[in-house]
């Protein structure tokens, strides 16, 4: 049985990952 906190943490990590990729892409385009 998975605890809800684990699921929330996974969703949080996923959004952070997407945010990092967006920042990397923006930096790459800017330079």
JSON list of C-alpha atoms in Angstrom, two decimals:
[
{"chain": "A", "resi": 1, "resn": "UNK", "atom": "CA", "xyz": [0.00, 0.00, 0.00]},
{"chain": "A", "resi": 2, "resn": "UNK", "atom": "CA", "xyz": [1.42, 3.35, -1.07]},
{"chain": "A", "resi": 3, "resn": "UNK", "atom": "CA", "xyz": [1.11, 6.29, 1.27]},
{"chain": "A", "resi": 4, "resn": "UNK", "atom": "CA", "xyz": [-0.34, 9.52, -0.18]},
{"chain": "A", "resi": 5, "resn": "UNK", "atom": "CA", "xyz": [2.76, 11.46, 0.89]},
{"chain": "A", "resi": 6, "resn": "UNK", "atom": "CA", "xyz": [4.91, 9.33, -1.42]},
{"chain": "A", "resi": 7, "resn": "UNK", "atom": "CA", "xyz": [2.59, 10.07, -4.34]},
{"chain": "A", "resi": 8, "resn": "UNK", "atom": "CA", "xyz": [2.65, 13.79, -3.57]},
{"chain": "A", "resi": 9, "resn": "UNK", "atom": "CA", "xyz": [6.44, 13.68, -3.37]},
{"chain": "A", "resi": 10, "resn": "UNK", "atom": "CA", "xyz": [6.63, 11.94, -6.76]},
{"chain": "A", "resi": 11, "resn": "UNK", "atom": "CA", "xyz": [4.34, 14.55, -8.36]},
{"chain": "A", "resi": 12, "resn": "UNK", "atom": "CA", "xyz": [6.44, 17.30, -6.77]},
{"chain": "A", "resi": 13, "resn": "UNK", "atom": "CA", "xyz": [9.65, 15.77, -8.11]},
{"chain": "A", "resi": 14, "resn": "UNK", "atom": "CA", "xyz": [8.12, 15.46, -11.59]},
{"chain": "A", "resi": 15, "resn": "UNK", "atom": "CA", "xyz": [7.11, 19.13, -11.69]},
{"chain": "A", "resi": 16, "resn": "UNK", "atom": "CA", "xyz": [10.58, 20.14, -10.48]},
{"chain": "A", "resi": 17, "resn": "UNK", "atom": "CA", "xyz": [12.10, 18.06, -13.28]},
{"chain": "A", "resi": 18, "resn": "UNK", "atom": "CA", "xyz": [9.90, 19.78, -15.88]},
{"chain": "A", "resi": 19, "resn": "UNK", "atom": "CA", "xyz": [10.78, 23.18, -14.40]},
{"chain": "A", "resi": 20, "resn": "UNK", "atom": "CA", "xyz": [14.51, 22.39, -14.64]},
{"chain": "A", "resi": 21, "resn": "UNK", "atom": "CA", "xyz": [14.16, 21.33, -18.29]},
{"chain": "A", "resi": 22, "resn": "UNK", "atom": "CA", "xyz": [12.27, 24.55, -19.08]},
{"chain": "A", "resi": 23, "resn": "UNK", "atom": "CA", "xyz": [15.02, 26.64, -17.47]},
{"chain": "A", "resi": 24, "resn": "UNK", "atom": "CA", "xyz": [17.75, 24.70, -19.30]},
{"chain": "A", "resi": 25, "resn": "UNK", "atom": "CA", "xyz": [15.98, 25.16, -22.63]},
{"chain": "A", "resi": 26, "resn": "UNK", "atom": "CA", "xyz": [15.52, 28.88, -22.03]},
{"chain": "A", "resi": 27, "resn": "UNK", "atom": "CA", "xyz": [19.18, 29.31, -21.08]},
{"chain": "A", "resi": 28, "resn": "UNK", "atom": "CA", "xyz": [20.27, 27.35, -24.16]},
{"chain": "A", "resi": 29, "resn": "UNK", "atom": "CA", "xyz": [18.10, 29.51, -26.43]},
{"chain": "A", "resi": 30, "resn": "UNK", "atom": "CA", "xyz": [19.30, 32.74, -24.80]},
{"chain": "A", "resi": 31, "resn": "UNK", "atom": "CA", "xyz": [23.02, 32.00, -25.13]}
]
